[in-house]
Coordinates of C-alpha atoms in Angstrom, one line a residue:
Chain W
M60 CA 0.0 0.0 0.0
S61 CA 3.0 2.3 0.5
I62 CA 3.7 2.3 -3.3
V63 CA 0.1 3.5 -4.0
A64 CA 0.3 6.0 -1.2
A65 CA 3.3 7.6 -2.9
A66 CA 1.3 8.3 -6.1
P67 CA -1.4 10.9 -6.4
T68 CA -4.7 9.3 -5.2
D69 CA -7.0 10.9 -7.7
Y70 CA -7.5 7.7 -9.7
T71 CA -11.1 6.6 -10.1
A72 CA -11.8 3.2 -11.5
P73 CA -14.1 3.1 -14.6
G74 CA -17.6 2.4 -13.5
V75 CA -21.2 2.3 -14.7
E76 CA -20.9 5.9 -16.0
E77 CA -18.5 4.8 -18.7
F78 CA -21.4 3.1 -20.5
W79 CA -23.6 6.1 -20.6
Q80 CA -22.7 7.9 -23.8
P81 CA -25.6 9.8 -25.2
L82 CA -25.0 11.3 -28.6
I83 CA -28.3 13.2 -29.2
G84 CA -30.6 14.3 -26.4
D85 CA -30.6 13.0 -22.9
G86 CA -32.6 10.8 -20.6
A87 CA -34.8 7.8 -21.5
W88 CA -35.2 8.8 -25.2
A89 CA -31.6 9.8 -26.0
I90 CA -29.9 8.4 -29.0
T91 CA -27.0 6.8 -27.4
R92 CA -23.7 5.5 -28.8
P93 CA -24.8 1.9 -28.5
I94 CA -27.9 2.7 -30.5
F95 CA -25.8 4.2 -33.2
L96 CA -23.5 1.2 -33.1
M97 CA -26.5 -1.1 -33.3
L98 CA -27.7 0.7 -36.5
L99 CA -24.2 0.6 -37.9
S100 CA -23.8 -3.1 -37.3
T101 CA -27.2 -3.9 -38.8
G102 CA -26.4 -1.9 -41.9
L103 CA -22.9 -3.5 -42.2
I104 CA -24.3 -7.0 -41.8
I105 CA -27.1 -6.4 -44.3
W106 CA -24.6 -4.9 -46.8
W107 CA -22.1 -7.7 -46.3
L108 CA -24.6 -10.6 -46.5
T109 CA -26.3 -9.3 -49.6
A110 CA -23.0 -8.4 -51.3
T111 CA -21.4 -11.7 -50.7
T112 CA -24.4 -13.8 -51.7
K113 CA -25.3 -11.8 -54.8
K114 CA -23.3 -13.8 -57.2
R115 CA -24.4 -17.2 -55.9
A116 CA -21.2 -18.7 -57.2
L117 CA -20.8 -22.4 -56.9
V118 CA -17.1 -21.9 -56.4
P119 CA -17.2 -19.2 -53.8
S120 CA -15.2 -16.0 -53.6
R121 CA -13.4 -15.3 -50.3
G122 CA -16.2 -13.2 -49.0
Q123 CA -18.9 -15.7 -49.9
M124 CA -16.8 -18.4 -48.4
G125 CA -16.7 -16.5 -45.1
T126 CA -20.5 -16.0 -45.1
E127 CA -21.0 -19.6 -46.0
A128 CA -18.8 -20.7 -43.1
V129 CA -20.8 -18.7 -40.6
Y130 CA -24.0 -19.8 -42.1
G131 CA -22.9 -23.4 -42.1
L132 CA -22.0 -23.2 -38.5
V133 CA -25.4 -21.9 -37.5
R134 CA -27.4 -24.0 -40.0
N135 CA -25.6 -27.4 -39.5
G136 CA -23.7 -27.0 -36.3
V137 CA -26.5 -25.5 -34.2
A138 CA -30.0 -25.6 -35.9
K139 CA -29.8 -29.0 -37.6
D140 CA -28.0 -30.8 -34.7
L141 CA -30.3 -29.5 -32.0
I142 CA -33.7 -29.0 -33.6
G143 CA -33.5 -32.0 -35.9
S144 CA -33.6 -32.2 -39.7
H145 CA -37.4 -32.0 -39.9
E146 CA -38.2 -28.5 -38.7
F147 CA -34.9 -26.7 -38.4
M148 CA -35.2 -24.8 -41.7
K149 CA -37.9 -22.6 -40.2
F150 CA -35.6 -21.3 -37.5
V151 CA -32.4 -20.9 -39.5
P152 CA -33.1 -17.3 -40.5
L153 CA -33.9 -16.4 -36.8
L154 CA -30.8 -18.1 -35.4
F155 CA -28.5 -16.9 -38.2
S156 CA -29.5 -13.3 -38.0
M157 CA -29.3 -13.5 -34.2
F158 CA -25.8 -15.0 -34.3
V159 CA -24.3 -12.5 -36.7
L160 CA -26.0 -9.5 -35.0
I161 CA -24.6 -10.5 -31.6
L162 CA -21.2 -11.5 -33.0
V163 CA -20.7 -8.2 -34.8
N164 CA -21.9 -6.1 -31.9
N165 CA -19.7 -8.1 -29.5
L166 CA -16.7 -7.7 -31.8
F167 CA -17.3 -3.9 -31.7
G168 CA -16.0 -4.1 -28.2
V169 CA -12.5 -4.7 -29.3
I170 CA -12.4 -3.0 -32.7
P171 CA -10.8 0.4 -32.1
P172 CA -13.1 3.0 -33.8
M173 CA -16.2 1.5 -32.0
S174 CA -14.6 0.1 -28.9
Y175 CA -17.9 -0.4 -27.3
P176 CA -19.7 -3.8 -26.9
T177 CA -23.3 -2.9 -27.7
M178 CA -24.6 -5.9 -25.8
S179 CA -23.2 -4.4 -22.6
R180 CA -26.3 -2.2 -22.6
I181 CA -28.9 -4.6 -21.2
G182 CA -31.7 -3.2 -23.5
F183 CA -30.3 -5.1 -26.5
P184 CA -29.9 -8.5 -24.9
I185 CA -33.3 -8.2 -23.3
A186 CA -34.8 -7.4 -26.8
L187 CA -33.2 -10.5 -28.3
A188 CA -34.0 -12.7 -25.3
L189 CA -37.6 -11.5 -25.5
I190 CA -37.8 -12.5 -29.2
V191 CA -36.4 -16.0 -28.4
W192 CA -38.8 -16.3 -25.4
I193 CA -41.8 -15.5 -27.5
V194 CA -40.7 -17.7 -30.4
F195 CA -40.1 -20.8 -28.4
H196 CA -43.4 -20.5 -26.5
V197 CA -45.4 -19.8 -29.6
V198 CA -43.8 -22.6 -31.5
G199 CA -44.3 -25.0 -28.6
M200 CA -48.0 -24.0 -28.3
K201 CA -48.5 -24.4 -32.1
K202 CA -47.1 -27.8 -31.9
H203 CA -48.7 -29.2 -28.8
G204 CA -51.7 -26.9 -28.4
F205 CA -52.1 -24.4 -25.6
V206 CA -52.9 -27.0 -22.8
G207 CA -50.7 -29.7 -24.3
Y208 CA -47.7 -27.4 -24.2
W209 CA -48.0 -26.7 -20.5
K210 CA -48.6 -30.4 -20.0
S211 CA -45.5 -31.3 -21.9
L212 CA -43.4 -29.4 -19.4
V213 CA -43.8 -32.3 -17.0
P214 CA -42.1 -35.5 -18.1
A215 CA -44.5 -38.4 -18.4
G216 CA -44.4 -41.2 -15.9
L217 CA -43.8 -39.2 -12.7
P218 CA -45.4 -40.3 -9.4
K219 CA -48.6 -38.3 -8.6
G220 CA -47.0 -36.3 -5.7
M221 CA -44.2 -35.1 -7.9
I222 CA -46.2 -33.6 -10.7
V223 CA -47.1 -30.3 -9.0
P224 CA -43.7 -29.3 -7.7
I225 CA -42.0 -30.3 -10.9
F226 CA -44.6 -28.4 -12.9
I227 CA -44.0 -25.3 -10.8
L228 CA -40.2 -25.6 -11.2
E229 CA -40.5 -26.1 -14.9
L230 CA -42.8 -23.2 -15.2
I231 CA -40.4 -20.9 -13.4
T232 CA -37.6 -22.2 -15.6
D233 CA -39.6 -21.7 -18.8
L234 CA -41.2 -18.4 -18.0
F235 CA -38.5 -16.7 -16.0
T236 CA -35.1 -18.3 -15.7
R237 CA -34.5 -19.0 -19.3
P238 CA -35.1 -15.6 -20.8
V239 CA -33.6 -13.7 -17.9
T240 CA -30.4 -15.8 -17.9
L241 CA -30.2 -15.6 -21.6
A242 CA -30.2 -11.8 -21.6
L243 CA -28.2 -11.5 -18.4
R244 CA -25.5 -13.9 -19.6
L245 CA -24.8 -11.9 -22.7
F246 CA -25.0 -8.6 -20.9
G247 CA -22.9 -9.7 -18.0
N248 CA -20.1 -11.1 -20.1
M249 CA -19.9 -8.1 -22.3
F250 CA -20.3 -5.6 -19.4
A251 CA -17.8 -7.3 -17.2
G252 CA -15.3 -7.9 -20.0
H253 CA -15.5 -4.3 -21.2
I254 CA -15.2 -2.8 -17.7
L255 CA -12.2 -5.1 -17.0
M256 CA -10.5 -3.9 -20.1
A257 CA -11.2 -0.3 -19.3
L258 CA -9.8 -0.9 -15.8
F259 CA -6.6 -2.5 -17.1
I260 CA -6.0 0.2 -19.7
S261 CA -6.9 3.3 -17.6
G262 CA -5.2 1.8 -14.6
G263 CA -2.1 1.1 -16.6
W264 CA -2.1 4.6 -18.1
Y265 CA -2.5 6.0 -14.6
M266 CA 0.5 4.0 -13.3
L267 CA 2.6 4.8 -16.4
T268 CA 2.0 8.5 -16.0
S269 CA 2.5 8.6 -12.2
G270 CA 6.2 7.6 -12.5
G271 CA 8.6 5.7 -10.3
V272 CA 8.3 2.0 -9.8
L273 CA 4.7 2.2 -11.0
I274 CA 5.9 2.6 -14.6
V275 CA 7.0 -1.1 -14.6
A276 CA 3.7 -2.1 -13.1
G277 CA 1.9 0.0 -15.7
G278 CA 3.8 -1.7 -18.5
V279 CA 2.9 -5.1 -17.1
T280 CA -0.7 -4.0 -16.8
W281 CA -0.8 -3.0 -20.4
V282 CA 0.6 -6.3 -21.5
F283 CA -2.2 -7.9 -19.5
A284 CA -4.7 -5.5 -21.1
F285 CA -3.5 -6.9 -24.5
V286 CA -3.9 -10.5 -23.3
M287 CA -7.3 -9.6 -21.9
T288 CA -8.3 -8.2 -25.3
L289 CA -7.5 -11.5 -26.9
F290 CA -9.4 -13.3 -24.3
E291 CA -12.3 -10.9 -24.8
L292 CA -12.3 -11.8 -28.5
L293 CA -12.8 -15.4 -27.6
V294 CA -15.5 -14.6 -25.1
E295 CA -17.3 -12.4 -27.6
F296 CA -17.4 -15.1 -30.1
L297 CA -18.3 -17.7 -27.5
Q298 CA -21.2 -15.7 -26.1
A299 CA -22.7 -15.2 -29.5
Y300 CA -22.4 -18.9 -30.1
V301 CA -23.8 -19.8 -26.7
F302 CA -26.7 -17.4 -27.1
T303 CA -27.6 -18.9 -30.4
L304 CA -27.1 -22.4 -29.1
L305 CA -29.3 -21.9 -26.2
A306 CA -32.0 -20.2 -28.3
A307 CA -31.9 -23.3 -30.6
L308 CA -32.0 -25.6 -27.6
Y309 CA -35.1 -23.9 -26.1
I310 CA -36.8 -24.0 -29.4
A311 CA -35.8 -27.7 -29.8
G312 CA -37.2 -28.4 -26.3
A313 CA -40.5 -26.7 -27.3
V314 CA -41.0 -28.6 -30.5
A315 CA -39.7 -31.9 -29.3
D316 CA -42.2 -34.7 -29.2
E317 CA -41.7 -35.5 -25.5
H318 CA -40.4 -32.8 -23.2
Chain E
M1066 CA -11.0 0.9 1.6
D1067 CA -13.7 2.1 -0.6
G1068 CA -16.1 -0.2 -2.4
N1069 CA -19.3 -2.1 -2.2
I1070 CA -20.2 -5.1 -0.1
A1071 CA -22.5 -6.3 -2.9
I1072 CA -19.6 -7.2 -5.1
L1073 CA -18.3 -9.4 -2.3
G1074 CA -21.7 -11.1 -2.4
Y1075 CA -21.3 -11.6 -6.1
G1076 CA -17.9 -13.2 -5.6
L1077 CA -19.4 -15.6 -3.1
S1078 CA -22.2 -16.4 -5.5
A1079 CA -19.8 -17.1 -8.3
I1080 CA -18.0 -19.9 -6.4
G1081 CA -20.7 -22.5 -6.7
P1082 CA -21.4 -22.0 -10.4
G1083 CA -17.7 -21.8 -11.1
I1084 CA -17.2 -25.3 -9.6
G1085 CA -20.4 -26.5 -11.3
V1086 CA -19.4 -25.3 -14.8
G1087 CA -16.0 -26.8 -14.3
L1088 CA -17.5 -30.2 -13.4
I1089 CA -19.9 -30.0 -16.4
F1090 CA -17.2 -29.4 -18.9
A1091 CA -14.8 -31.9 -17.2
A1092 CA -17.5 -34.5 -17.7
Y1093 CA -18.1 -33.3 -21.3
I1094 CA -14.4 -33.4 -22.2
N1095 CA -14.1 -36.9 -20.6
G1096 CA -17.1 -38.1 -22.6
V1097 CA -15.8 -36.8 -25.8
A1098 CA -12.3 -38.1 -25.2
R1099 CA -13.7 -41.6 -24.6
Q1100 CA -16.3 -41.5 -27.4
P1101 CA -15.5 -38.8 -29.9
E1102 CA -18.5 -39.7 -32.0
A1103 CA -20.8 -38.8 -29.1
R1104 CA -19.7 -35.1 -29.3
G1105 CA -22.8 -34.0 -31.2
M1106 CA -25.0 -35.6 -28.6
L1107 CA -23.1 -34.3 -25.5
Q1108 CA -22.6 -30.7 -26.7
P1109 CA -26.2 -29.5 -26.2
I1110 CA -26.5 -31.3 -22.9
A1111 CA -23.2 -29.7 -21.7
F1112 CA -24.3 -26.2 -22.8
L1113 CA -27.7 -26.6 -21.3
G1114 CA -26.2 -27.7 -18.0
M1115 CA -23.8 -24.8 -18.2
A1116 CA -26.7 -22.4 -18.9
I1117 CA -28.6 -23.6 -15.8
T1118 CA -25.6 -23.7 -13.6
E1119 CA -24.4 -20.3 -14.7
A1120 CA -27.8 -18.8 -14.1
L1121 CA -27.0 -18.6 -10.4
A1122 CA -23.8 -16.6 -11.0
I1123 CA -25.8 -14.3 -13.4
F1124 CA -28.4 -13.7 -10.8
G1125 CA -25.5 -12.9 -8.5
I1126 CA -24.2 -10.2 -10.7
A1127 CA -27.7 -8.8 -11.3
L1128 CA -28.5 -8.7 -7.7
A1129 CA -25.1 -7.1 -6.9
F1130 CA -26.1 -4.2 -9.1
V1131 CA -29.6 -4.1 -7.7
F1132 CA -28.5 -3.9 -4.1
R1133 CA -25.3 -1.9 -4.5
G1134 CA -26.7 1.3 -3.1
Chain D
M1474 CA -18.7 -3.3 8.0
Q1475 CA -18.0 0.3 7.2
A1476 CA -17.2 -0.5 3.6
V1477 CA -20.8 -0.4 2.6
T1478 CA -20.7 3.0 0.9
V1479 CA -22.4 4.3 -2.2
T1480 CA -20.4 5.1 -5.2
A1481 CA -20.7 8.5 -6.9
E1482 CA -24.4 9.2 -7.0
G1483 CA -25.8 11.9 -9.2
G1484 CA -23.2 13.9 -11.2
E1485 CA -23.8 15.6 -14.6
G1486 CA -25.2 12.4 -16.3
G1487 CA -28.4 12.3 -14.3
F1488 CA -30.3 9.1 -13.6
W1489 CA -29.1 7.1 -16.7
A1490 CA -25.5 7.8 -16.0
T1491 CA -25.5 6.0 -12.7
A1492 CA -28.5 3.8 -13.0
A1493 CA -28.0 0.2 -12.3
P1494 CA -26.8 -1.4 -15.6
I1495 CA -29.6 -4.0 -15.4
I1496 CA -32.2 -1.3 -16.0
P1497 CA -32.9 -1.3 -19.7
H1498 CA -32.8 2.0 -21.5
P1499 CA -36.1 2.1 -23.3
L1500 CA -34.9 3.5 -26.6
E1501 CA -32.0 1.0 -26.7
F1502 CA -34.5 -1.8 -26.1
F1503 CA -36.7 -0.5 -28.9
F1504 CA -33.8 -0.2 -31.3
G1505 CA -32.6 -3.7 -30.4
L1506 CA -36.0 -5.0 -31.4
A1507 CA -36.2 -2.8 -34.5
C1508 CA -32.7 -3.6 -35.8
F1509 CA -33.2 -7.3 -35.2
A1510 CA -36.5 -7.2 -37.1
I1511 CA -35.0 -5.4 -40.1
L1512 CA -32.0 -7.9 -40.1
Y1513 CA -34.3 -10.8 -39.7
F1514 CA -36.5 -9.6 -42.6
V1515 CA -33.5 -9.3 -44.9
V1516 CA -32.0 -12.5 -43.9
A1517 CA -35.2 -14.5 -44.2
K1518 CA -36.2 -13.0 -47.5
K1519 CA -32.9 -12.7 -49.3
V1520 CA -29.8 -14.2 -47.6
V1521 CA -31.1 -17.6 -46.5
P1522 CA -32.9 -18.4 -49.8
R1523 CA -29.8 -17.5 -51.7
L1524 CA -27.5 -19.5 -49.5
E1525 CA -29.9 -22.5 -49.6
Q1526 CA -30.0 -22.2 -53.4
I1527 CA -26.2 -22.2 -53.4
Y1528 CA -26.2 -25.3 -51.2
A1529 CA -28.8 -27.0 -53.4
E1530 CA -27.0 -26.1 -56.6
R1531 CA -23.7 -27.3 -55.2
T1532 CA -25.2 -30.6 -54.1
A1533 CA -26.8 -30.9 -57.6
A1534 CA -23.5 -30.0 -59.3
I1535 CA -21.6 -32.6 -57.2
E1536 CA -24.2 -35.2 -57.8
G1537 CA -24.3 -34.3 -61.5
G1538 CA -20.6 -34.6 -61.7
M1539 CA -20.7 -37.9 -60.0
N1540 CA -23.4 -39.0 -62.4
K1541 CA -21.4 -37.8 -65.3
A1542 CA -18.3 -39.6 -64.0
E1543 CA -20.4 -42.8 -63.6
E1544 CA -21.7 -42.4 -67.1
A1545 CA -18.3 -42.0 -68.5
Q1546 CA -17.1 -45.0 -66.6
A1547 CA -20.0 -47.0 -67.9
Q1548 CA -19.2 -45.8 -71.4
A1549 CA -15.6 -46.7 -71.0
Q1550 CA -16.6 -50.1 -69.7
A1551 CA -19.0 -50.6 -72.6
A1552 CA -16.3 -49.6 -75.1
L1553 CA -13.9 -52.0 -73.4
E1554 CA -16.3 -54.8 -73.6
Q1555 CA -17.1 -54.0 -77.2
Y1556 CA -13.4 -53.9 -77.9
Q1557 CA -12.8 -57.2 -76.2
A1558 CA -15.8 -58.7 -78.1
Q1559 CA -14.3 -57.4 -81.3
L1560 CA -11.0 -58.8 -80.4
V1561 CA -12.4 -62.2 -79.6
E1562 CA -14.3 -62.0 -82.9
A1563 CA -11.2 -61.0 -84.8
R1564 CA -9.3 -63.8 -83.2
A1565 CA -12.0 -66.2 -84.2
E1566 CA -12.0 -64.8 -87.6
A1567 CA -8.3 -65.0 -87.9
S1568 CA -8.2 -68.6 -86.8
R1569 CA -11.1 -69.4 -89.1
I1570 CA -9.2 -67.8 -92.0
R1571 CA -6.1 -69.7 -91.0
E1572 CA -8.2 -73.0 -90.9
D1573 CA -9.7 -72.1 -94.2
A1574 CA -6.3 -71.3 -95.7
K1575 CA -4.9 -74.5 -94.4
A1576 CA -7.8 -76.5 -95.8
Q1577 CA -7.6 -74.6 -99.0
G1578 CA -3.9 -75.2 -99.1
A1579 CA -4.4 -78.9 -98.5
Q1580 CA -7.1 -78.9 -101.2
I1581 CA -4.9 -77.0 -103.6
I1582 CA -2.0 -79.4 -102.9
A1583 CA -4.3 -82.4 -103.4
E1584 CA -5.7 -80.9 -106.6
M1585 CA -2.2 -80.1 -107.8
R1586 CA -1.1 -83.6 -106.9
E1587 CA -4.1 -85.1 -108.7
H1588 CA -3.5 -82.8 -111.6
A1589 CA 0.1 -83.7 -111.7
A1590 CA -0.7 -87.3 -111.5
A1591 CA -3.2 -86.9 -114.3
E1592 CA -0.8 -85.0 -116.3
A1593 CA 1.9 -87.6 -115.7
A1594 CA -0.6 -90.3 -116.7
R1595 CA -1.5 -88.4 -119.8
I1596 CA 2.1 -87.8 -120.7
T1597 CA 2.9 -91.4 -120.2
E1598 CA -0.1 -92.4 -122.2
T1599 CA 0.8 -90.1 -125.0
A1600 CA 4.2 -91.4 -124.9
H1601 CA 2.9 -95.0 -125.0
K1602 CA 0.6 -94.1 -127.8
Q1603 CA 3.4 -92.5 -129.7
I1604 CA 5.6 -95.4 -129.0
E1605 CA 2.8 -97.7 -130.2
A1606 CA 2.2 -95.6 -133.2
E1607 CA 5.8 -95.5 -134.0
R1608 CA 6.0 -99.2 -133.4
Q1609 CA 3.1 -99.7 -135.8
Q1610 CA 4.7 -97.5 -138.2
A1611 CA 7.9 -99.4 -137.8
V1612 CA 6.0 -102.6 -138.1
V1613 CA 4.3 -101.5 -141.3
A1614 CA 7.5 -100.2 -142.7
L1615 CA 9.3 -103.3 -141.6
R1616 CA 6.6 -105.5 -143.1
N1617 CA 6.9 -103.7 -146.4
D1618 CA 10.7 -103.8 -146.3
V1619 CA 10.8 -107.4 -145.1
G1620 CA 8.4 -108.4 -147.8
R1621 CA 10.4 -106.6 -150.4
I1622 CA 13.7 -107.8 -149.2
S1623 CA 12.6 -111.3 -148.8
T1624 CA 11.0 -111.4 -152.2
D1625 CA 14.0 -109.7 -153.6
L1626 CA 16.1 -112.3 -151.9
A1627 CA 13.9 -115.1 -152.9
G1628 CA 13.7 -113.7 -156.4
R1629 CA 17.4 -113.6 -156.6
I1630 CA 17.6 -117.1 -155.4
V1631 CA 14.7 -118.3 -157.4
G1632 CA 15.6 -116.1 -160.3
E1633 CA 12.3 -114.9 -161.1
S1634 CA 10.6 -111.9 -160.1
L1635 CA 8.2 -112.3 -157.4
R1636 CA 7.1 -108.8 -157.7
E1637 CA 3.7 -109.3 -158.5
E1638 CA 2.0 -107.3 -156.0
T1639 CA -0.8 -109.5 -154.9
R1640 CA 1.1 -112.6 -154.5
Q1641 CA 3.9 -111.0 -152.8
K1642 CA 1.6 -109.3 -150.3
D1643 CA -0.3 -112.5 -149.6
I1644 CA 2.8 -114.5 -148.9
V1645 CA 4.4 -111.9 -146.6
E1646 CA 1.2 -111.3 -144.8
R1647 CA 0.7 -115.0 -144.2
F1648 CA 4.2 -115.4 -143.1
L1649 CA 4.1 -112.6 -140.7
A1650 CA 0.8 -113.8 -139.3
E1651 CA 2.3 -117.3 -138.8
L1652 CA 5.3 -115.7 -137.3
E1653 CA 3.2 -113.8 -134.9
S1654 CA 1.1 -116.8 -134.0
G1655 CA 4.2 -118.8 -133.5
D1656 CA 3.7 -121.7 -135.8
V1657 CA 5.7 -121.0 -138.8
V1658 CA 5.0 -123.5 -141.6
R1659 CA 7.6 -123.8 -144.1
E1660 CA 6.0 -123.7 -147.5
K1661 CA 7.1 -123.2 -150.8
V1662 CA 6.7 -120.0 -152.4
G1663 CA 4.1 -120.1 -155.0
E1664 CA 2.3 -123.2 -153.6
R1665 CA -0.9 -121.4 -153.4

């Protein structure tokens, strides 16, 4: 603590305020930086996807190959494997657009001009989780009927006394835990990752500029910040994948013949 | 020392899920190592288990922010 | 626990600057929905059908290529079989021709031999005939000469001309006939 005491003590760690960056207006209806990034990412994705699939070449160009690789991952690796080859085609557009939207917005967290993971603002993950929540319930009810769907929550062949508690547990999972954790997982990972990186970089900068022994510590911190950035890259991809995977899993559970 | 006791609570709430997620993926890796062809079947189970286990940690971080002040 | 303190409350940002990060900003929530809706619309209407079409076309192309390859293989197989059949046929043809030639050769040789034999026979016969003819001629000539000489001789001995044609001829003829039959009877000239 003596080392820190030697330095000026005006350092404040990055906090929640870092994420509030209104561009136009203020308050609840302000156009904020993440909104702008969200629009930018949507535009970029639409441009990229339409441009690379325009030619429909059998022997793909490099861009088309990239698009096809991502599409193949979602289509075959997630949707087909989990939902089954009967009904998965209905959900491929949903899962694919969800995956690319989350992925690009997550990657904005480490790409310099943006440097802001859109999904660290909980409004966006909640919107996406809400869509998934509505979709898997509606699909399940379409498949089993309104009563049949709720009945299918309880596995068949349970002893009489177990039916009610299991039903309540499943109901809580279905209605509450699943969507909330889906949104919070994405938000939490992006928020924590970004705040950690901000902490490493700003703390490192603070130590570098305060001189003395702290310069070495600052250097080490910045090396760690770089390592953290690589780790963030992995987490960003993984979270997009996990979100899509879980969305597919919930849909698969809803359309499955036996729950 | 300046800070928030809620973040300590979050730290505590992350212990259990941390162990749980570790166990799940240990079992998953074991299973895939023994039977590589079962990968496709084990993967969704592993991720679903992770999602349920991790939910507790996520509730922890949410509640840490709710009760921070 | 004195550590339970509140971090900077208020400040210039107002409520949203320091609000708990799990409180969704309404406009961000709305834009999240809207952007996803737009993206979903484009992906579902354009991108996925295109990609599926590429998938289908590629599968078709690969299958078509495989079919083509199979067809080519079948064709090659057929050609090979045809070639082999032709080869077998040609071999059979060749052996047949050889057989034929052999047979024909044998026939020719036989014919030639026959022909040669016939020729030889003919030549021999001709020679025989000629010899016979010559012999006849010689016989006739001899007969004449012998008749004349003997009559001459006899004439000289007897002293009279025996040259009267008819008698002379008769005598010679008879003599020669007796000579040929083997019983020569001595007789006196002019006894008849």
